[in-house]
PDB file of C-alpha atoms and ligand atoms in Angstrom:
ATOM      1  CA  MET Z   1      38.022  21.104  11.596  1.00  0.00           C
ATOM      2  CA  ALA Z   2      36.390  17.950   9.557  1.00  0.00           C
ATOM      3  CA  LEU Z   3      32.740  16.693  10.918  1.00  0.00           C
ATOM      4  CA  ALA Z   4      32.623  13.180  12.351  1.00  0.00           C
ATOM      5  CA  PRO Z   5      30.874  10.973  10.100  1.00  0.00           C
ATOM      6  CA  PRO Z   6      26.697  10.698  11.047  1.00  0.00           C
ATOM      7  CA  THR Z   7      25.180   7.577  12.367  1.00  0.00           C
ATOM      8  CA  ILE Z   8      22.174   6.843  10.998  1.00  0.00           C
ATOM      9  CA  GLY Z   9      19.811   4.296  12.212  1.00  0.00           C
ATOM     10  CA  VAL Z  10      17.637   2.106  10.220  1.00  0.00           C
ATOM     11  CA  PHE Z  11      14.786   0.026  11.106  1.00  0.00           C
ATOM     12  CA  ASP Z  12      12.526  -2.026   9.740  1.00  0.00           C
ATOM     13  CA  SER Z  13      10.605  -5.407  11.045  1.00  0.00           C
ATOM     14  CA  GLY Z  14      12.191  -7.418   9.121  1.00  0.00           C
ATOM     15  CA  PHE Z  15      14.377  -7.061   5.499  1.00  0.00           C
ATOM     16  CA  GLY Z  16      12.203  -4.473   3.482  1.00  0.00           C
ATOM     17  CA  GLY Z  17      13.760  -1.818   4.927  1.00  0.00           C
ATOM     18  CA  LEU Z  18      17.370  -2.406   3.359  1.00  0.00           C
ATOM     19  CA  THR Z  19      15.094  -1.553   0.529  1.00  0.00           C
ATOM     20  CA  VAL Z  20      15.852   1.918   1.988  1.00  0.00           C
ATOM     21  CA  LEU Z  21      18.953   1.200   2.766  1.00  0.00           C
ATOM     22  CA  ARG Z  22      19.977   0.217  -0.951  1.00  0.00           C
ATOM     23  CA  GLU Z  23      18.799   3.674  -1.784  1.00  0.00           C
ATOM     24  CA  LEU Z  24      20.434   5.873   1.401  1.00  0.00           C
ATOM     25  CA  LEU Z  25      23.759   4.230   0.178  1.00  0.00           C
ATOM     26  CA  PRO Z  26      24.806   5.671  -2.888  1.00  0.00           C
ATOM     27  CA  ILE Z  27      23.719   9.363  -1.634  1.00  0.00           C
ATOM     28  CA  MET Z  28      25.627   9.251   1.910  1.00  0.00           C
ATOM     29  CA  ALA Z  29      29.275   9.067   1.460  1.00  0.00           C
ATOM     30  CA  GLY Z  30      31.040   9.192   4.692  1.00  0.00           C
ATOM     31  CA  ALA Z  31      28.032   8.248   6.789  1.00  0.00           C
ATOM     32  CA  HIS Z  32      27.715   4.863   9.251  1.00  0.00           C
ATOM     33  CA  PHE Z  33      24.317   3.430   9.149  1.00  0.00           C
ATOM     34  CA  VAL Z  34      23.174   0.904  11.582  1.00  0.00           C
ATOM     35  CA  TYR Z  35      20.330  -1.138  10.289  1.00  0.00           C
ATOM     36  CA  LEU Z  36      18.248  -3.540  12.941  1.00  0.00           C
ATOM     37  CA  GLY Z  37      15.464  -5.902  11.451  1.00  0.00           C
ATOM     38  CA  ASP Z  38      12.994  -6.836  14.008  1.00  0.00           C
ATOM     39  CA  THR Z  39      12.558 -10.437  12.293  1.00  0.00           C
ATOM     40  CA  ALA Z  40      11.812 -12.055  15.631  1.00  0.00           C
ATOM     41  CA  ARG Z  41       8.621  -9.804  15.838  1.00  0.00           C
ATOM     42  CA  LEU Z  42       7.718  -9.326  12.250  1.00  0.00           C
ATOM     43  CA  PRO Z  43       5.064  -8.911  10.896  1.00  0.00           C
ATOM     44  CA  TYR Z  44       4.185  -5.908  12.089  1.00  0.00           C
ATOM     45  CA  GLY Z  45       1.628  -5.124   9.471  1.00  0.00           C
ATOM     46  CA  ALA Z  46      -1.284  -8.119  10.753  1.00  0.00           C
ATOM     47  CA  LYS Z  47      -1.070  -6.214  14.582  1.00  0.00           C
ATOM     48  CA  SER Z  48      -2.299  -3.583  16.557  1.00  0.00           C
ATOM     49  CA  ARG Z  49      -1.196  -0.177  16.950  1.00  0.00           C
ATOM     50  CA  GLU Z  50      -0.613  -0.401  20.704  1.00  0.00           C
ATOM     51  CA  THR Z  51       1.850  -3.278  19.504  1.00  0.00           C
ATOM     52  CA  ILE Z  52       3.483  -2.122  16.783  1.00  0.00           C
ATOM     53  CA  ALA Z  53       4.194   1.372  18.815  1.00  0.00           C
ATOM     54  CA  ARG Z  54       5.711  -0.841  21.590  1.00  0.00           C
ATOM     55  CA  TYR Z  55       7.818  -2.647  18.915  1.00  0.00           C
ATOM     56  CA  ALA Z  56       8.793   0.548  17.222  1.00  0.00           C
ATOM     57  CA  VAL Z  57      10.165   1.962  20.139  1.00  0.00           C
ATOM     58  CA  SER Z  58      12.155  -0.442  21.845  1.00  0.00           C
ATOM     59  CA  SER Z  59      13.955  -0.892  17.960  1.00  0.00           C
ATOM     60  CA  GLY Z  60      14.640   2.608  18.321  1.00  0.00           C
ATOM     61  CA  ALA Z  61      15.588   2.783  22.136  1.00  0.00           C
ATOM     62  CA  PHE Z  62      18.099   0.168  20.673  1.00  0.00           C
ATOM     63  CA  LEU Z  63      19.567   2.403  17.706  1.00  0.00           C
ATOM     64  CA  LEU Z  64      19.708   5.488  20.102  1.00  0.00           C
ATOM     65  CA  ALA Z  65      21.994   3.227  22.159  1.00  0.00           C
ATOM     66  CA  GLN Z  66      24.097   2.246  19.278  1.00  0.00           C
ATOM     67  CA  GLY Z  67      24.528   6.160  18.997  1.00  0.00           C
ATOM     68  CA  ALA Z  68      22.178   7.077  15.999  1.00  0.00           C
ATOM     69  CA  GLU Z  69      21.836  10.528  15.208  1.00  0.00           C
ATOM     70  CA  LEU Z  70      18.981  10.175  13.159  1.00  0.00           C
ATOM     71  CA  LEU Z  71      16.302   7.315  12.979  1.00  0.00           C
ATOM     72  CA  VAL Z  72      15.060   6.575   9.701  1.00  0.00           C
ATOM     73  CA  VAL Z  73      11.695   4.482   9.930  1.00  0.00           C
ATOM     74  CA  ALA Z  74      12.298   2.408   6.960  1.00  0.00           C
ATOM     75  CA  CYS Z  75       8.840   0.477   7.459  1.00  0.00           C
ATOM     76  CA  ASN Z  76       5.618   2.021   6.176  1.00  0.00           C
ATOM     77  CA  THR Z  77       3.646   0.109   9.249  1.00  0.00           C
ATOM     78  CA  ALA Z  78       5.877   1.731  11.955  1.00  0.00           C
ATOM     79  CA  SER Z  79       5.780   4.812  10.225  1.00  0.00           C
ATOM     80  CA  ALA Z  80       1.630   5.025   9.974  1.00  0.00           C
ATOM     81  CA  LEU Z  81       1.217   3.853  13.561  1.00  0.00           C
ATOM     82  CA  ALA Z  82       3.999   4.921  15.453  1.00  0.00           C
ATOM     83  CA  LEU Z  83       5.686   7.855  14.120  1.00  0.00           C
ATOM     84  CA  ASP Z  84       4.360  10.469  16.871  1.00  0.00           C
ATOM     85  CA  GLU Z  85       5.596   8.028  20.014  1.00  0.00           C
ATOM     86  CA  LEU Z  86       8.885   7.365  18.411  1.00  0.00           C
ATOM     87  CA  LYS Z  87       9.071  11.138  18.279  1.00  0.00           C
ATOM     88  CA  ALA Z  88       7.986  11.475  21.613  1.00  0.00           C
ATOM     89  CA  ALA Z  89      10.436   8.992  23.101  1.00  0.00           C
ATOM     90  CA  LEU Z  90      13.507   9.883  21.334  1.00  0.00           C
ATOM     91  CA  PRO Z  91      15.528  12.492  22.049  1.00  0.00           C
ATOM     92  CA  ILE Z  92      16.912  12.348  18.023  1.00  0.00           C
ATOM     93  CA  PRO Z  93      15.236  13.413  14.465  1.00  0.00           C
ATOM     94  CA  VAL Z  94      12.790  10.525  13.368  1.00  0.00           C
ATOM     95  CA  ILE Z  95      11.857  10.125   9.858  1.00  0.00           C
ATOM     96  CA  GLY Z  96       9.335   7.933   8.514  1.00  0.00           C
ATOM     97  CA  VAL Z  97       8.605   6.810   5.005  1.00  0.00           C
ATOM     98  CA  ILE Z  98       4.688   8.105   4.409  1.00  0.00           C
ATOM     99  CA  ALA Z  99       5.435  11.644   4.665  1.00  0.00           C
ATOM    100  CA  PRO Z 100       8.609  11.441   1.044  1.00  0.00           C
ATOM    101  CA  GLY Z 101       6.260   8.688  -0.230  1.00  0.00           C
ATOM    102  CA  ALA Z 102       2.978  11.055  -0.561  1.00  0.00           C
ATOM    103  CA  ALA Z 103       5.132  13.825  -1.588  1.00  0.00           C
ATOM    104  CA  ALA Z 104       6.892  11.621  -4.509  1.00  0.00           C
ATOM    105  CA  ALA Z 105       3.269  10.712  -5.803  1.00  0.00           C
ATOM    106  CA  ALA Z 106       2.612  14.465  -5.713  1.00  0.00           C
ATOM    107  CA  LEU Z 107       4.949  15.097  -7.802  1.00  0.00           C
ATOM    108  CA  HIS Z 108       3.894  12.748 -10.433  1.00  0.00           C
ATOM    109  CA  PRO Z 109      -0.100  12.952 -10.402  1.00  0.00           C
ATOM    110  CA  GLY Z 110      -0.037  11.987 -13.948  1.00  0.00           C
ATOM    111  CA  PRO Z 111      -2.358  12.805 -16.968  1.00  0.00           C
ATOM    112  CA  CYS Z 112      -5.151  13.772 -15.163  1.00  0.00           C
ATOM    113  CA  SER Z 113      -4.242  16.322 -13.030  1.00  0.00           C
ATOM    114  CA  LEU Z 114      -6.622  18.401 -12.569  1.00  0.00           C
ATOM    115  CA  HIS Z 115      -8.445  15.430 -10.063  1.00  0.00           C
ATOM    116  CA  PRO Z 116      -4.991  13.342  -9.329  1.00  0.00           C
ATOM    117  CA  SER Z 117      -5.587   9.727  -7.903  1.00  0.00           C
ATOM    118  CA  VAL Z 118      -2.911   7.236  -6.406  1.00  0.00           C
ATOM    119  CA  LEU Z 119      -3.500   3.587  -5.567  1.00  0.00           C
ATOM    120  CA  VAL Z 120      -1.887   2.946  -2.688  1.00  0.00           C
ATOM    121  CA  LEU Z 121      -0.777  -1.027  -1.776  1.00  0.00           C
ATOM    122  CA  ALA Z 122       0.241  -1.493   1.695  1.00  0.00           C
ATOM    123  CA  THR Z 123      -0.211  -4.252   4.583  1.00  0.00           C
ATOM    124  CA  ALA Z 124      -3.522  -4.123   6.299  1.00  0.00           C
ATOM    125  CA  ALA Z 125      -2.192  -1.839   9.257  1.00  0.00           C
ATOM    126  CA  THR Z 126      -0.831   0.940   7.118  1.00  0.00           C
ATOM    127  CA  VAL Z 127      -4.709   1.005   5.269  1.00  0.00           C
ATOM    128  CA  GLN Z 128      -6.366   1.111   8.328  1.00  0.00           C
ATOM    129  CA  SER Z 129      -4.501   3.577   9.522  1.00  0.00           C
ATOM    130  CA  HIS Z 130      -5.119   5.899   6.717  1.00  0.00           C
ATOM    131  CA  ALA Z 131      -2.145   7.512   7.020  1.00  0.00           C
ATOM    132  CA  TYR Z 132      -1.753   7.312   3.159  1.00  0.00           C
ATOM    133  CA  PHE Z 133      -5.038   8.675   2.609  1.00  0.00           C
ATOM    134  CA  ARG Z 134      -3.947  11.957   5.259  1.00  0.00           C
ATOM    135  CA  ALA Z 135      -0.878  12.375   3.756  1.00  0.00           C
ATOM    136  CA  CYS Z 136      -2.158  12.393   0.194  1.00  0.00           C
ATOM    137  CA  ALA Z 137      -5.061  14.536   0.838  1.00  0.00           C
ATOM    138  CA  ALA Z 138      -2.732  16.965   2.578  1.00  0.00           C
ATOM    139  CA  LEU Z 139      -1.246  17.493  -1.103  1.00  0.00           C
ATOM    140  CA  GLY Z 140      -4.479  17.636  -2.902  1.00  0.00           C
ATOM    141  CA  LEU Z 141      -3.830  14.046  -3.580  1.00  0.00           C
ATOM    142  CA  GLN Z 142      -6.896  11.531  -3.569  1.00  0.00           C
ATOM    143  CA  ALA Z 143      -5.308   7.997  -2.549  1.00  0.00           C
ATOM    144  CA  TYR Z 144      -7.287   4.580  -2.701  1.00  0.00           C
ATOM    145  CA  GLU Z 145      -5.728   2.116  -0.175  1.00  0.00           C
ATOM    146  CA  LYS Z 146      -5.461  -1.597  -0.911  1.00  0.00           C
ATOM    147  CA  ALA Z 147      -4.561  -3.935   1.745  1.00  0.00           C
ATOM    148  CA  CYS Z 148      -2.057  -6.801   0.446  1.00  0.00           C
ATOM    149  CA  PRO Z 149      -1.506  -8.792   3.382  1.00  0.00           C
ATOM    150  CA  LEU Z 150      -0.323 -12.197   1.239  1.00  0.00           C
ATOM    151  CA  LEU Z 151       2.758 -10.178  -0.130  1.00  0.00           C
ATOM    152  CA  VAL Z 152       4.968  -9.659   2.741  1.00  0.00           C
ATOM    153  CA  PRO Z 153       5.099 -13.596   3.328  1.00  0.00           C
ATOM    154  CA  LEU Z 154       5.417 -14.231  -0.146  1.00  0.00           C
ATOM    155  CA  VAL Z 155       8.627 -11.736  -0.592  1.00  0.00           C
ATOM    156  CA  GLU Z 156       9.797 -13.410   2.700  1.00  0.00           C
ATOM    157  CA  GLU Z 157       9.430 -16.629   1.100  1.00  0.00           C
ATOM    158  CA  GLY Z 158      11.554 -15.043  -1.956  1.00  0.00           C
ATOM    159  CA  TRP Z 159       8.871 -15.630  -4.391  1.00  0.00           C
ATOM    160  CA  ILE Z 160       9.645 -12.334  -6.297  1.00  0.00           C
ATOM    161  CA  ASP Z 161       8.894 -13.826  -9.385  1.00  0.00           C
ATOM    162  CA  HIS Z 162       6.742 -16.250  -9.116  1.00  0.00           C
ATOM    163  CA  PRO Z 163       3.272 -18.125 -10.585  1.00  0.00           C
ATOM    164  CA  VAL Z 164       1.533 -17.650  -7.257  1.00  0.00           C
ATOM    165  CA  THR Z 165       2.897 -13.816  -6.781  1.00  0.00           C
ATOM    166  CA  ALA Z 166       1.830 -12.882  -9.570  1.00  0.00           C
ATOM    167  CA  GLU Z 167      -1.462 -14.481  -9.302  1.00  0.00           C
ATOM    168  CA  VAL Z 168      -2.286 -12.962  -6.389  1.00  0.00           C
ATOM    169  CA  LEU Z 169      -0.853  -9.782  -7.296  1.00  0.00           C
ATOM    170  CA  ARG Z 170      -3.332  -9.995 -10.840  1.00  0.00           C
ATOM    171  CA  ILE Z 171      -6.100 -10.361  -8.074  1.00  0.00           C
ATOM    172  CA  TYR Z 172      -5.210  -7.701  -5.964  1.00  0.00           C
ATOM    173  CA  LEU Z 173      -4.616  -5.184  -8.864  1.00  0.00           C
ATOM    174  CA  SER Z 174      -7.813  -6.072 -10.224  1.00  0.00           C
ATOM    175  CA  GLU Z 175     -10.057  -5.834  -7.212  1.00  0.00           C
ATOM    176  CA  ALA Z 176      -8.277  -2.109  -6.776  1.00  0.00           C
ATOM    177  CA  LEU Z 177      -8.678  -0.904 -10.398  1.00  0.00           C
ATOM    178  CA  ALA Z 178     -12.371  -1.693 -10.612  1.00  0.00           C
ATOM    179  CA  GLU Z 179     -12.683  -0.017  -7.556  1.00  0.00           C
ATOM    180  CA  ALA Z 180     -10.605   3.170  -8.633  1.00  0.00           C
ATOM    181  CA  PRO Z 181     -10.149   3.000 -12.561  1.00  0.00           C
ATOM    182  CA  THR Z 182      -8.994   6.650 -12.467  1.00  0.00           C
ATOM    183  CA  VAL Z 183      -5.532   6.714 -10.824  1.00  0.00           C
ATOM    184  CA  THR Z 184      -2.858   7.174 -12.832  1.00  0.00           C
ATOM    185  CA  THR Z 185      -0.156   6.462 -10.240  1.00  0.00           C
ATOM    186  CA  LEU Z 186       0.792   3.686  -7.664  1.00  0.00           C
ATOM    187  CA  VAL Z 187       2.693   3.802  -4.945  1.00  0.00           C
ATOM    188  CA  LEU Z 188       4.483   0.852  -3.064  1.00  0.00           C
ATOM    189  CA  GLY Z 189       3.282   1.714   0.441  1.00  0.00           C
ATOM    190  CA  CYS Z 190       5.507  -1.031   2.016  1.00  0.00           C
ATOM    191  CA  THR Z 191       9.553  -1.837   2.118  1.00  0.00           C
ATOM    192  CA  HIS Z 192       8.873  -5.153   0.899  1.00  0.00           C
ATOM    193  CA  TYR Z 193       7.207  -4.109  -2.651  1.00  0.00           C
ATOM    194  CA  PRO Z 194      10.075  -3.083  -4.458  1.00  0.00           C
ATOM    195  CA  LEU Z 195      10.823  -6.077  -4.703  1.00  0.00           C
ATOM    196  CA  LEU Z 196       7.809  -6.928  -6.793  1.00  0.00           C
ATOM    197  CA  LYS Z 197       8.127  -3.783  -8.652  1.00  0.00           C
ATOM    198  CA  PRO Z 198       9.175  -5.491 -12.208  1.00  0.00           C
ATOM    199  CA  LEU Z 199       6.168  -8.162 -11.301  1.00  0.00           C
ATOM    200  CA  ILE Z 200       3.497  -5.317 -10.900  1.00  0.00           C
ATOM    201  CA  GLU Z 201       4.741  -3.845 -13.888  1.00  0.00           C
ATOM    202  CA  ARG Z 202       3.838  -6.743 -15.974  1.00  0.00           C
ATOM    203  CA  THR Z 203       0.793  -7.382 -14.425  1.00  0.00           C
ATOM    204  CA  LEU Z 204      -0.422  -4.348 -14.757  1.00  0.00           C
ATOM    205  CA  ALA Z 205       0.227  -4.601 -19.006  1.00  0.00           C
ATOM    206  CA  GLU Z 206      -1.644  -7.963 -18.393  1.00  0.00           C
ATOM    207  CA  LEU Z 207      -4.384  -6.281 -17.080  1.00  0.00           C
ATOM    208  CA  ASN Z 208      -3.936  -3.328 -19.711  1.00  0.00           C
ATOM    209  CA  HIS Z 209      -3.572  -0.610 -17.349  1.00  0.00           C
ATOM    210  CA  PRO Z 210      -0.256   0.488 -16.985  1.00  0.00           C
ATOM    211  CA  LEU Z 211       0.317   3.170 -14.013  1.00  0.00           C
ATOM    212  CA  GLN Z 212       3.662   5.397 -13.006  1.00  0.00           C
ATOM    213  CA  ILE Z 213       5.111   3.437  -9.782  1.00  0.00           C
ATOM    214  CA  VAL Z 214       6.572   5.515  -6.993  1.00  0.00           C
ATOM    215  CA  ASP Z 215       8.787   3.502  -4.619  1.00  0.00           C
ATOM    216  CA  ALA Z 216       8.482   5.027  -1.071  1.00  0.00           C
ATOM    217  CA  ALA Z 217      11.963   3.277  -0.141  1.00  0.00           C
ATOM    218  CA  HIS Z 218      13.651   6.411  -2.927  1.00  0.00           C
ATOM    219  CA  ALA Z 219      11.631   8.930  -1.718  1.00  0.00           C
ATOM    220  CA  ALA Z 220      12.538   8.368   2.014  1.00  0.00           C
ATOM    221  CA  ALA Z 221      16.387   8.246   1.335  1.00  0.00           C
ATOM    222  CA  HIS Z 222      16.570  11.180   0.078  1.00  0.00           C
ATOM    223  CA  ALA Z 223      14.504  12.832   2.571  1.00  0.00           C
ATOM    224  CA  ALA Z 224      16.346  11.310   4.903  1.00  0.00           C
ATOM    225  CA  ALA Z 225      19.847  12.610   3.310  1.00  0.00           C
ATOM    226  CA  ALA Z 226      18.472  15.843   2.893  1.00  0.00           C
ATOM    227  CA  LEU Z 227      18.268  16.174   7.009  1.00  0.00           C
ATOM    228  CA  ILE Z 228      22.320  15.235   7.131  1.00  0.00           C
ATOM    229  CA  PRO Z 229      24.768  17.920   7.108  1.00  0.00           C
ATOM    230  CA  PRO Z 230      26.516  17.901   3.797  1.00  0.00           C
ATOM    231  CA  SER Z 231      29.590  15.600   3.725  1.00  0.00           C
ATOM    232  CA  GLU Z 232      33.080  16.338   2.062  1.00  0.00           C
ATOM    233  CA  SER Z 233      33.716  12.480   2.692  1.00  0.00           C
ATOM    234  CA  THR Z 234      33.842  10.270  -0.377  1.00  0.00           C
ATOM    235  CA  ALA Z 235      34.338   7.081   1.919  1.00  0.00           C
ATOM    236  CA  PRO Z 236      32.239   4.665   1.043  1.00  0.00           C
ATOM    237  CA  PRO Z 237      29.333   4.423   3.978  1.00  0.00           C
ATOM    238  CA  THR Z 238      29.961   1.880   6.380  1.00  0.00           C
ATOM    239  CA  CYS Z 239      26.893  -0.809   7.978  1.00  0.00           C
ATOM    240  CA  SER Z 240      26.427  -2.899  11.276  1.00  0.00           C
ATOM    241  CA  PHE Z 241      23.717  -5.163  10.721  1.00  0.00           C
ATOM    242  CA  TYR Z 242      21.212  -6.338  13.814  1.00  0.00           C
ATOM    243  CA  ALA Z 243      18.464  -8.836  13.269  1.00  0.00           C
ATOM    244  CA  THR Z 244      16.216 -10.261  16.357  1.00  0.00           C
ATOM    245  CA  ASP Z 245      15.801 -13.806  14.739  1.00  0.00           C
ATOM    246  CA  SER Z 246      17.884 -16.117  12.640  1.00  0.00           C
ATOM    247  CA  ILE Z 247      20.706 -14.783  11.147  1.00  0.00           C
ATOM    248  CA  GLU Z 248      21.145 -17.246   8.547  1.00  0.00           C
ATOM    249  CA  LYS Z 249      18.038 -15.962   7.392  1.00  0.00           C
ATOM    250  CA  PHE Z 250      18.893 -12.704   7.246  1.00  0.00           C
ATOM    251  CA  GLN Z 251      21.826 -13.130   5.307  1.00  0.00           C
ATOM    252  CA  ARG Z 252      20.474 -14.648   2.570  1.00  0.00           C
ATOM    253  CA  LEU Z 253      16.911 -12.832   2.053  1.00  0.00           C
ATOM    254  CA  GLY Z 254      18.712  -9.793   2.693  1.00  0.00           C
ATOM    255  CA  SER Z 255      21.393  -9.599  -0.107  1.00  0.00           C
ATOM    256  CA  ALA Z 256      18.249  -9.355  -2.613  1.00  0.00           C
ATOM    257  CA  PHE Z 257      16.831  -6.481  -0.637  1.00  0.00           C
ATOM    258  CA  LEU Z 258      19.932  -4.664  -0.261  1.00  0.00           C
ATOM    259  CA  GLY Z 259      21.317  -5.713  -3.983  1.00  0.00           C
ATOM    260  CA  GLN Z 260      24.587  -6.725  -2.524  1.00  0.00           C
ATOM    261  CA  PRO Z 261      26.155  -9.323   0.003  1.00  0.00           C
ATOM    262  CA  LEU Z 262      25.741  -8.876   3.588  1.00  0.00           C
ATOM    263  CA  PRO Z 263      28.351  -8.381   5.741  1.00  0.00           C
ATOM    264  CA  GLU Z 264      28.135 -10.057   9.582  1.00  0.00           C
ATOM    265  CA  VAL Z 265      24.537  -9.914  11.326  1.00  0.00           C
ATOM    266  CA  ARG Z 266      24.482  -9.333  14.485  1.00  0.00           C
ATOM    267  CA  LEU Z 267      21.650 -11.752  16.760  1.00  0.00           C
ATOM    268  CA  ILE Z 268      20.137  -9.108  19.563  1.00  0.00           C
ATOM    269  CA  ASP Z 269      17.010 -10.234  21.473  1.00  0.00           C
ATOM    270  CA  LEU Z 270      14.299  -7.143  22.486  1.00  0.00           C
ATOM    271  CA  GLY Z 271      12.305  -9.077  24.129  1.00  0.00           C
ATOM    272  CA  GLY Z 272       8.351  -9.837  23.048  1.00  0.00           C
TER     273      GLY Z 272
HETATM  274  N1  DGL O 301       8.247  -3.538   6.007  1.00  0.00           N
HETATM  275  C1  DGL O 301       6.737  -3.617   6.382  1.00  0.00           C
HETATM  276  C2  DGL O 301       5.887  -1.930   5.770  1.00  0.00           C
HETATM  277  O1  DGL O 301       7.243  -1.730   4.979  1.00  0.00           O
HETATM  278  C3  DGL O 301       5.681  -4.780   6.097  1.00  0.00           C
HETATM  279  C4  DGL O 301       6.002  -6.194   6.927  1.00  0.00           C
HETATM  280  C5  DGL O 301       5.502  -6.140   8.020  1.00  0.00           C
HETATM  281  O2  DGL O 301       3.945  -6.390   7.966  1.00  0.00           O
HETATM  282  O3  DGL O 301       6.403  -6.405   9.005  1.00  0.00           O
HETATM  283  O4  DGL O 301       5.142  -1.695   5.885  1.00  0.00           O
END
C-alpha cells in the first residue's frame, strides 16, 4: 500500500524561511508543505528569548493543527533560542537550521584544517545565544559570530543588490575579518541572507578575502529530507502558504525568496 504523502510544516518569522522551502521542493517529491511566515511579529532577531519562544511555539502549534508531521524551523533565530521549547511543546519531530549549518561548515573546513575557523553572520539574538559557537565547537570548529542587525530590514526592503546594502556589508565584513582574519568559511546564519550571497561574494572579493560560503538553508533542507521515509511518488510537491500580516507584501517579496511566484497566501491571526 502506498504511504500517504507527508505533510511538513515550515515556519519562519517572515519570508526568509522560503529559502529553506526553495531547497526542499526539488528534493521532496510527493510531499505537502504548509509554510507559515509570522510576518506580524517579525523581526524575531531583535527580541528576547522568552518572546521568541512564545512566538515560535504558537507558530509551531498552528502548523501542527494543519496536519504537520514534521516541523522545519526555517529561522536561525527561532532555532537558536526556541528549539528546546518547540520540541517540548509539539508531539512531532522538530528540526532547526543551526546544527545542519554547523555540520555543513565542518565539511568545508578550508585550507587551514588543523585549526578550522568559521565566520557566522546572524541576527543579534542568534549571536547572543552563541548557538552557532556551541554547535561548531562540538564539531571541532572555532566560530566567530557577527551580528548584522541591518541586513534583515534591507532584504525585507528588497535591496538585495543596492549600494546601501553593499556598503553595510562592507562595514560588517571588514569589522568581522579584522577580529577573525584566519577564517576560511562563512556561514549564512540567517535565512534572509542567501539572497545576499552574490553581494557578499562580491564584497569579499573587493576586500581581497574570498571565503567559502555555507548556506544553512541548503544544509537544513537536506537534513529535514533525511528524516522523511523515501517516497515513490514523482508528483511535484504541493504547498499552502499562511502569513500573519500583509498578504500583498508576502506575495510580492516571497516570490524572490522562493524563486517562483507564490500562489494564494492566507492571512491568519496568532495574537500578539
Ligand atoms: N529569518 C530570521 C533568521 O533566520 C531572521 C529574521 C528575523 O529577525 O525575524 O534568523
